[in-house]
mmCIF file of N, CA and C in Angstrom:
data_model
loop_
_atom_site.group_PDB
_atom_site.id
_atom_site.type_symbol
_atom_site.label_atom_id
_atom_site.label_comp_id
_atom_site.label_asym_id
_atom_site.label_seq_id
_atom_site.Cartn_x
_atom_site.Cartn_y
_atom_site.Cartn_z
ATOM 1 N N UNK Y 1 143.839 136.630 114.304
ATOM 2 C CA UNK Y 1 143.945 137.386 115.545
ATOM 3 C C UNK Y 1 142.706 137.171 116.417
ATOM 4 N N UNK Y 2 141.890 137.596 116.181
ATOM 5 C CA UNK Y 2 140.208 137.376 116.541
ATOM 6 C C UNK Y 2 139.846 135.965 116.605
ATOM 7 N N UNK Y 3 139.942 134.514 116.001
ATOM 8 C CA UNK Y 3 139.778 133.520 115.968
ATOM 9 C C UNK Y 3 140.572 133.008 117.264
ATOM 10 N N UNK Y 4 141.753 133.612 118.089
ATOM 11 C CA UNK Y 4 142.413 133.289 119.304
ATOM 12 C C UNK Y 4 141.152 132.967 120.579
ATOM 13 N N UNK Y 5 140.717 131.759 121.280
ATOM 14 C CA UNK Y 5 139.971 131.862 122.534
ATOM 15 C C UNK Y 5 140.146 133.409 123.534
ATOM 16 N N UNK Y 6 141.544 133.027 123.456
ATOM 17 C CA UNK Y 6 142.575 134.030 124.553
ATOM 18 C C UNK Y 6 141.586 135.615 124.179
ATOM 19 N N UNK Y 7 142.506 135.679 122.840
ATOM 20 C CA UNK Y 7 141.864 137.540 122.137
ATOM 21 C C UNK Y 7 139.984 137.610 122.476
ATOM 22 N N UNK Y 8 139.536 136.521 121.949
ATOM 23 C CA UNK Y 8 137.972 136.733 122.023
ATOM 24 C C UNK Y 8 137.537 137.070 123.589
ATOM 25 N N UNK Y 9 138.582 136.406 124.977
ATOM 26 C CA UNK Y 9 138.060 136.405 125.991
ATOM 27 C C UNK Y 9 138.504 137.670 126.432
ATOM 28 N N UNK Y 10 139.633 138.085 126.088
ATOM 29 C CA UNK Y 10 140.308 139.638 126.846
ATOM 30 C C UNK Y 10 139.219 140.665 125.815
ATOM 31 N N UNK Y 11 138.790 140.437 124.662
ATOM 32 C CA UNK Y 11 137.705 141.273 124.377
ATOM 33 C C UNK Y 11 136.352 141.025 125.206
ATOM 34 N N UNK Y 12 136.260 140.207 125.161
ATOM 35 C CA UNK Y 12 134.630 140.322 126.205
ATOM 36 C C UNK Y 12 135.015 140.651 127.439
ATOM 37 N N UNK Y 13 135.719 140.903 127.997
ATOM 38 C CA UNK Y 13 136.259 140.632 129.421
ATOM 39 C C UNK Y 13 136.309 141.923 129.526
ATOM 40 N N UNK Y 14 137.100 142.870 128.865
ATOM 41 C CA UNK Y 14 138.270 144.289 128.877
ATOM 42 C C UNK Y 14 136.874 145.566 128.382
ATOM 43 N N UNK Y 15 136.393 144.788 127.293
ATOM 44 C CA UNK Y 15 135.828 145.776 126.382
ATOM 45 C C UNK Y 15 134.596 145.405 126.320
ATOM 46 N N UNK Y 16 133.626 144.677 126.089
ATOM 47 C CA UNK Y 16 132.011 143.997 126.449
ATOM 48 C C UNK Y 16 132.053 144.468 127.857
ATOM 49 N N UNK Y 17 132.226 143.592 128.987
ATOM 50 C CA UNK Y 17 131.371 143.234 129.421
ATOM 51 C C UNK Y 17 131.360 145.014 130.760
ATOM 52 N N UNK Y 18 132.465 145.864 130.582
ATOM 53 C CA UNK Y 18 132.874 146.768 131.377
ATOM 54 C C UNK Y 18 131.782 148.093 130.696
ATOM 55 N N UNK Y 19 131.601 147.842 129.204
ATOM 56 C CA UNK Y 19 130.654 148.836 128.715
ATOM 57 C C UNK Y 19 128.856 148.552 128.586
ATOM 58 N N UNK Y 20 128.621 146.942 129.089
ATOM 59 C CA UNK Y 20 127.401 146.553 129.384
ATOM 60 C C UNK Y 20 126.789 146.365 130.619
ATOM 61 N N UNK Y 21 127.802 146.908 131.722
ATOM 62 C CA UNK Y 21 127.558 146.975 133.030
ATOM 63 C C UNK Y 21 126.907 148.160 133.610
ATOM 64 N N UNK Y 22 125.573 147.733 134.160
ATOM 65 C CA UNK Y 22 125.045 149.574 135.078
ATOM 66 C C UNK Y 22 125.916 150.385 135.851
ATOM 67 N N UNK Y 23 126.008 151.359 135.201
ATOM 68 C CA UNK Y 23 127.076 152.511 135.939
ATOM 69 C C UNK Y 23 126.010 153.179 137.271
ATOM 70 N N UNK Y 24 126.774 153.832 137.983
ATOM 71 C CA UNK Y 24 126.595 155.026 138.553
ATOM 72 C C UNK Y 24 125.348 156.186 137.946
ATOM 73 N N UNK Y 25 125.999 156.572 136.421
ATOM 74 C CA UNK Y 25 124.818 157.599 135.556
ATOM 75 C C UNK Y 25 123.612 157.045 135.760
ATOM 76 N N UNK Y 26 123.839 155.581 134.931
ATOM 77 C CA UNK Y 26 122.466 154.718 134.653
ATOM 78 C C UNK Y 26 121.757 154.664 135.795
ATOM 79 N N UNK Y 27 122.172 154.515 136.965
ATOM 80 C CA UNK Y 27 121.474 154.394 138.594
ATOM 81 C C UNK Y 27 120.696 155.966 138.678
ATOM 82 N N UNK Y 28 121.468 157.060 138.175
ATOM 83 C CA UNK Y 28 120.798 158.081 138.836
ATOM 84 C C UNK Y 28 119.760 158.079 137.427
ATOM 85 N N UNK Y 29 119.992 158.408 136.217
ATOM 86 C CA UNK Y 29 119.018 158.869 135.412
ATOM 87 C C UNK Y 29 117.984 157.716 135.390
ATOM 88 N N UNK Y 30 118.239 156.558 135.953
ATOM 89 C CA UNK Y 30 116.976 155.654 135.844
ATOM 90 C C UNK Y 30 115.801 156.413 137.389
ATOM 91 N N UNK Y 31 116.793 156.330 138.616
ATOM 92 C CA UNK Y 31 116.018 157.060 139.857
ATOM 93 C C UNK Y 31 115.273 158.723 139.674
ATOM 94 N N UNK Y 32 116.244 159.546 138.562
ATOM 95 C CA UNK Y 32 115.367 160.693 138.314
ATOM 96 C C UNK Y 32 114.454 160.858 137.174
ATOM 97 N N UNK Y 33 114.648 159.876 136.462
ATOM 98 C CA UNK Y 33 113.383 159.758 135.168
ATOM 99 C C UNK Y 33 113.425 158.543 134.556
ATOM 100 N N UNK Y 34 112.995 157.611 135.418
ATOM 101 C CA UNK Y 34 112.759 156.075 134.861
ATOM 102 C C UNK Y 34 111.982 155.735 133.695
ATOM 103 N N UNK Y 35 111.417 156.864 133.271
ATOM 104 C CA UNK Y 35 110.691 156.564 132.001
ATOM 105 C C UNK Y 35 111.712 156.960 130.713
ATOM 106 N N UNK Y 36 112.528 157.785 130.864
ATOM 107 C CA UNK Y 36 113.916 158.790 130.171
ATOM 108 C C UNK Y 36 114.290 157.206 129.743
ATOM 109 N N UNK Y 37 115.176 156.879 131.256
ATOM 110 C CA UNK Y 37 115.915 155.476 131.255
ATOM 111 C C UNK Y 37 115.649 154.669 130.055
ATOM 112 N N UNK Y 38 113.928 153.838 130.852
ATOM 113 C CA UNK Y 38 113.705 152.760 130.131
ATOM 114 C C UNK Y 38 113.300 153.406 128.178
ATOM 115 N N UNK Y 39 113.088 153.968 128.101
ATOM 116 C CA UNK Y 39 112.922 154.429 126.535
ATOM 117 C C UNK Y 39 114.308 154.121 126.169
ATOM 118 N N UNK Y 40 115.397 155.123 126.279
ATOM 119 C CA UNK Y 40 116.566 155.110 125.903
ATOM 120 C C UNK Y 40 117.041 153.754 125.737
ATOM 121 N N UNK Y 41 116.920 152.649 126.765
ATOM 122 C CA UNK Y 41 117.156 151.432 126.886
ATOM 123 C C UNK Y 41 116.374 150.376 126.045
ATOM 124 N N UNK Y 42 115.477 150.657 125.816
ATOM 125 C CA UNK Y 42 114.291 149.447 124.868
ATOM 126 C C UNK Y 42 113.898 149.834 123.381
ATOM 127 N N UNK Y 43 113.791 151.093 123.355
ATOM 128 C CA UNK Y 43 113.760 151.833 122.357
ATOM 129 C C UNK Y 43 114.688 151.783 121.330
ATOM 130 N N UNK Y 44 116.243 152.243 121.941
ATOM 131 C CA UNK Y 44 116.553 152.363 120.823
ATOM 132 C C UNK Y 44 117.476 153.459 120.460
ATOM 133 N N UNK Y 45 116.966 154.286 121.359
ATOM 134 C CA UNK Y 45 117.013 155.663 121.385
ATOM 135 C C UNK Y 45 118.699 156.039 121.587
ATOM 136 N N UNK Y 46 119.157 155.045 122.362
ATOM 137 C CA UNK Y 46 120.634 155.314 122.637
ATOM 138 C C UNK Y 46 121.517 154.542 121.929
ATOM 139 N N UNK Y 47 121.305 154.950 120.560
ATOM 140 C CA UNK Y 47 121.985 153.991 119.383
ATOM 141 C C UNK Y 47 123.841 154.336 119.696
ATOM 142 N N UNK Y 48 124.136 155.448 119.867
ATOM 143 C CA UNK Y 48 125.835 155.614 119.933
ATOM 144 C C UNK Y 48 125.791 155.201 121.629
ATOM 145 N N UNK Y 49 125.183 155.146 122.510
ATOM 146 C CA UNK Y 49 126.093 154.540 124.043
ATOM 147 C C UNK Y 49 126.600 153.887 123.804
ATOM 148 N N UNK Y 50 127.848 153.467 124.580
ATOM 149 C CA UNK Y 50 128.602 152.675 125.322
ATOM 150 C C UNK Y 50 127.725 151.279 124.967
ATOM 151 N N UNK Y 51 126.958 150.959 126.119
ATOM 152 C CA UNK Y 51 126.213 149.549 125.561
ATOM 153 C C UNK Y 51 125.864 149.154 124.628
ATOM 154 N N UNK Y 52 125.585 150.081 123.895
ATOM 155 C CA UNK Y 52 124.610 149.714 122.471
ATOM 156 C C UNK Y 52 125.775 149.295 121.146
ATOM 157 N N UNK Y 53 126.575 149.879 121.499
ATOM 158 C CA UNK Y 53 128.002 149.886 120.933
ATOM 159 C C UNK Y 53 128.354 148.573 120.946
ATOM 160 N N UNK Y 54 128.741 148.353 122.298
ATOM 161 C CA UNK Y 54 128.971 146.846 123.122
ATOM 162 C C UNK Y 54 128.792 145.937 122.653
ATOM 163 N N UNK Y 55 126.979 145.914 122.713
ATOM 164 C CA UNK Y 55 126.368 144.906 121.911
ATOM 165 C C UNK Y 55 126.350 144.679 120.450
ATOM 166 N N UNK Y 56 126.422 145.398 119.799
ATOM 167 C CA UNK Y 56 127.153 145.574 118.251
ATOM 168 C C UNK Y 56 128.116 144.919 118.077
ATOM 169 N N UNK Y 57 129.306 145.172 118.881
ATOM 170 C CA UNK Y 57 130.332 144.445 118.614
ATOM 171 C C UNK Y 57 129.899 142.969 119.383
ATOM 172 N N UNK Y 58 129.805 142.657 120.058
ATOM 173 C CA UNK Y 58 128.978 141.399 120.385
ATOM 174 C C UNK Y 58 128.581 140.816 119.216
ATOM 175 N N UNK Y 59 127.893 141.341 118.583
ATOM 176 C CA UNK Y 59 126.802 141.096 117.337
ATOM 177 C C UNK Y 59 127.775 140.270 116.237
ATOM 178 N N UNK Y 60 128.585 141.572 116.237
ATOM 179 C CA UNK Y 60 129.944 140.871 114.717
ATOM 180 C C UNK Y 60 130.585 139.820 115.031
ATOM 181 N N UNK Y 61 130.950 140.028 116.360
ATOM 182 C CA UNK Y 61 132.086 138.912 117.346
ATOM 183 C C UNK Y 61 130.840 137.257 116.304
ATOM 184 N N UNK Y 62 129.603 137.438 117.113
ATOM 185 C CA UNK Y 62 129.043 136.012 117.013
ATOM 186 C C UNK Y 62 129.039 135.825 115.465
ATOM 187 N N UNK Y 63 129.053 136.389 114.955
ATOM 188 C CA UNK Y 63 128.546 136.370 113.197
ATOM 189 C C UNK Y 63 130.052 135.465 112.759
ATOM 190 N N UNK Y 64 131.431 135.659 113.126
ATOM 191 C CA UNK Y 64 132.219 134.889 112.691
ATOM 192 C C UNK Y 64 132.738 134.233 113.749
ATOM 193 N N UNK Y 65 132.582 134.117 114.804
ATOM 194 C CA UNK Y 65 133.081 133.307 115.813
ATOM 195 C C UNK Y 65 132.114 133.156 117.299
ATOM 196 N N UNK Y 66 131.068 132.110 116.539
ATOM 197 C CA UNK Y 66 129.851 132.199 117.732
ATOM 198 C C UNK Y 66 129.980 131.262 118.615
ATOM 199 N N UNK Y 67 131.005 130.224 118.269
ATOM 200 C CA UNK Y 67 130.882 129.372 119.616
ATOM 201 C C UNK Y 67 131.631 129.760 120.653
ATOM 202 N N UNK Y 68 132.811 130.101 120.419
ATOM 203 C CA UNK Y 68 134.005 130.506 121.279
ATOM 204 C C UNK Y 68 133.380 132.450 122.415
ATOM 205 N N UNK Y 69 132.568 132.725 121.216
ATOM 206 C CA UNK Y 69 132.334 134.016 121.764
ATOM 207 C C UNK Y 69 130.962 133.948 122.783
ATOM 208 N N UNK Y 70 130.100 132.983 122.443
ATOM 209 C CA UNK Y 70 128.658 132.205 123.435
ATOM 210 C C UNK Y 70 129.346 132.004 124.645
ATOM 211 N N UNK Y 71 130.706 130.947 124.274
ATOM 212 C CA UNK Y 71 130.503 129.991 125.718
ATOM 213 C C UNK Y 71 131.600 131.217 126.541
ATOM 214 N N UNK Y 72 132.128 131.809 126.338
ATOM 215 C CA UNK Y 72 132.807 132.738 127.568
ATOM 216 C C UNK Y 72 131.656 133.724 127.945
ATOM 217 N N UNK Y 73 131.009 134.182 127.062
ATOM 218 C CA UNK Y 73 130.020 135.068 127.637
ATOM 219 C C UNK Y 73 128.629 134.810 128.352
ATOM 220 N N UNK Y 74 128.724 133.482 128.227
ATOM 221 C CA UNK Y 74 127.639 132.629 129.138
ATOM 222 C C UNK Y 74 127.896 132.118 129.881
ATOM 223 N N UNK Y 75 129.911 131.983 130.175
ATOM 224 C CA UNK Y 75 130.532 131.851 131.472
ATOM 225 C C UNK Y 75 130.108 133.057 132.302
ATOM 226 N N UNK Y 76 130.500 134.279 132.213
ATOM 227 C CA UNK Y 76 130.245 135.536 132.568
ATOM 228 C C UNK Y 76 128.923 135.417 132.880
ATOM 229 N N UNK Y 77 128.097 135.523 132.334
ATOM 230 C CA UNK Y 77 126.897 135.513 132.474
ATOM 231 C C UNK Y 77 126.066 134.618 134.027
ATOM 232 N N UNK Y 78 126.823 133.391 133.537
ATOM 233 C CA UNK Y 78 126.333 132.719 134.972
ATOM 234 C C UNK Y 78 127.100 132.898 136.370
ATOM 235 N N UNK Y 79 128.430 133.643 135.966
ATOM 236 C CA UNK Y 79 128.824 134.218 137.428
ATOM 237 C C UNK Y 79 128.258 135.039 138.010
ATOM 238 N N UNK Y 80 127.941 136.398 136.798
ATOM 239 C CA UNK Y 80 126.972 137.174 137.724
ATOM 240 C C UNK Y 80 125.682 136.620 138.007
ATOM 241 N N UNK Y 81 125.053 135.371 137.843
ATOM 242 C CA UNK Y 81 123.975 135.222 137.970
ATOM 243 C C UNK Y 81 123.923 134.608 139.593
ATOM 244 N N UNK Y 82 125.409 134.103 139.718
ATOM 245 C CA UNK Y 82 125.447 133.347 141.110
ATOM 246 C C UNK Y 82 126.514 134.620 141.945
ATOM 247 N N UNK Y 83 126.583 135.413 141.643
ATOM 248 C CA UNK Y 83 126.653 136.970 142.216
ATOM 249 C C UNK Y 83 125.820 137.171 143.273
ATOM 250 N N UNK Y 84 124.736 137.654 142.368
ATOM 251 C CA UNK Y 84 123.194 137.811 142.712
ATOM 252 C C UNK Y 84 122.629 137.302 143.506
ATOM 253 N N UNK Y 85 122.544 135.359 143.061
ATOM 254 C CA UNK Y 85 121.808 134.602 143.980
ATOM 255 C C UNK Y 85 122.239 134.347 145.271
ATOM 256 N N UNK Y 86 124.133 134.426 145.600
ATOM 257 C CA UNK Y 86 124.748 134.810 146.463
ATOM 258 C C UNK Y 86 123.885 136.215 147.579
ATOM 259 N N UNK Y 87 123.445 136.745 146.897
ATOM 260 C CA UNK Y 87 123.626 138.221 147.828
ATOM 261 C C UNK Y 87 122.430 139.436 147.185
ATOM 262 N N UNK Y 88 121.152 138.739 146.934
ATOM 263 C CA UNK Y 88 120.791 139.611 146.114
ATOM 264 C C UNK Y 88 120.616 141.244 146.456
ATOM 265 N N UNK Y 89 120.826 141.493 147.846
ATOM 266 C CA UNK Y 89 120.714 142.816 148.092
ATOM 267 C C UNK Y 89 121.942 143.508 147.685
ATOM 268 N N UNK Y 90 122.918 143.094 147.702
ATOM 269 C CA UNK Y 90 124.362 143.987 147.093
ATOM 270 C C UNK Y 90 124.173 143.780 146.123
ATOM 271 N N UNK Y 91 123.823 142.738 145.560
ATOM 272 C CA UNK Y 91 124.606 142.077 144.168
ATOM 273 C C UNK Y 91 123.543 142.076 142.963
ATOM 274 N N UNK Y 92 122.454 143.192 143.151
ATOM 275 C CA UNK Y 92 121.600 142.796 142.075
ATOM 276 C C UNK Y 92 122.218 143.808 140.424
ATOM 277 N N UNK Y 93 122.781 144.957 140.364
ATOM 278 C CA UNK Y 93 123.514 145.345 139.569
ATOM 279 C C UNK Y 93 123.965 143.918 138.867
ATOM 280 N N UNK Y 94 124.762 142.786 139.222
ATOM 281 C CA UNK Y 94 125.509 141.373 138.577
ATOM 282 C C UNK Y 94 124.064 141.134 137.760
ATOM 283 N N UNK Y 95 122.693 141.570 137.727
ATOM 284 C CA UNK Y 95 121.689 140.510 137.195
ATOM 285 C C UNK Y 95 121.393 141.699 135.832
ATOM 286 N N UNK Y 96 121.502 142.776 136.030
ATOM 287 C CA UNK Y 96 121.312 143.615 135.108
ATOM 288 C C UNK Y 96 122.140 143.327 133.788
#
């Protein structure tokens, strides 16, 4: 099931990349306590979020299927990167 390109991409696509994206919350609690933020974020501290989650499953995804699960997510990766370079005043959220 999981070994499918297709399944690996509607998982990074549906479920990654929608729970590793800066929300709205993340915008305000980073603007009202950027130190809150960045701890929670580098630390550690937000072991059950959404992202941290994300990346976990990320984690397992590569452990049995790392090529197929690299190269779509480094497709992704370089769209938002030409998001950004497109437009960096709208588009800097795509670099996060």
């Amino acid at each position: 099931l999981f070994g499918d390109a297709a399944t690996l991409q509607q998982i990074c696509e549906k479920v990654v990349l929608p729970n590793v994206e800066l929300r709205e919350e993340d915008e305000e609690l980073f603007e009202d306590n950027p130190h809150e933020y960045v701890r929670r974020d580098m630390e550690g501290s937000d072991a059950e979020s959404r992202r941290r989650s994300a990346v976990e499953l990320v984690k397992g995804l590569l452990m049995h299927y790392e090529a197929p699960v690299t190269q779509t997510l480094s497709s992704y990766v370089a769209a938002m990167l030409a998001r950004y370079s497109g437009d960096a005043t709208n588009g800097w959220k795509a670099k996060d």
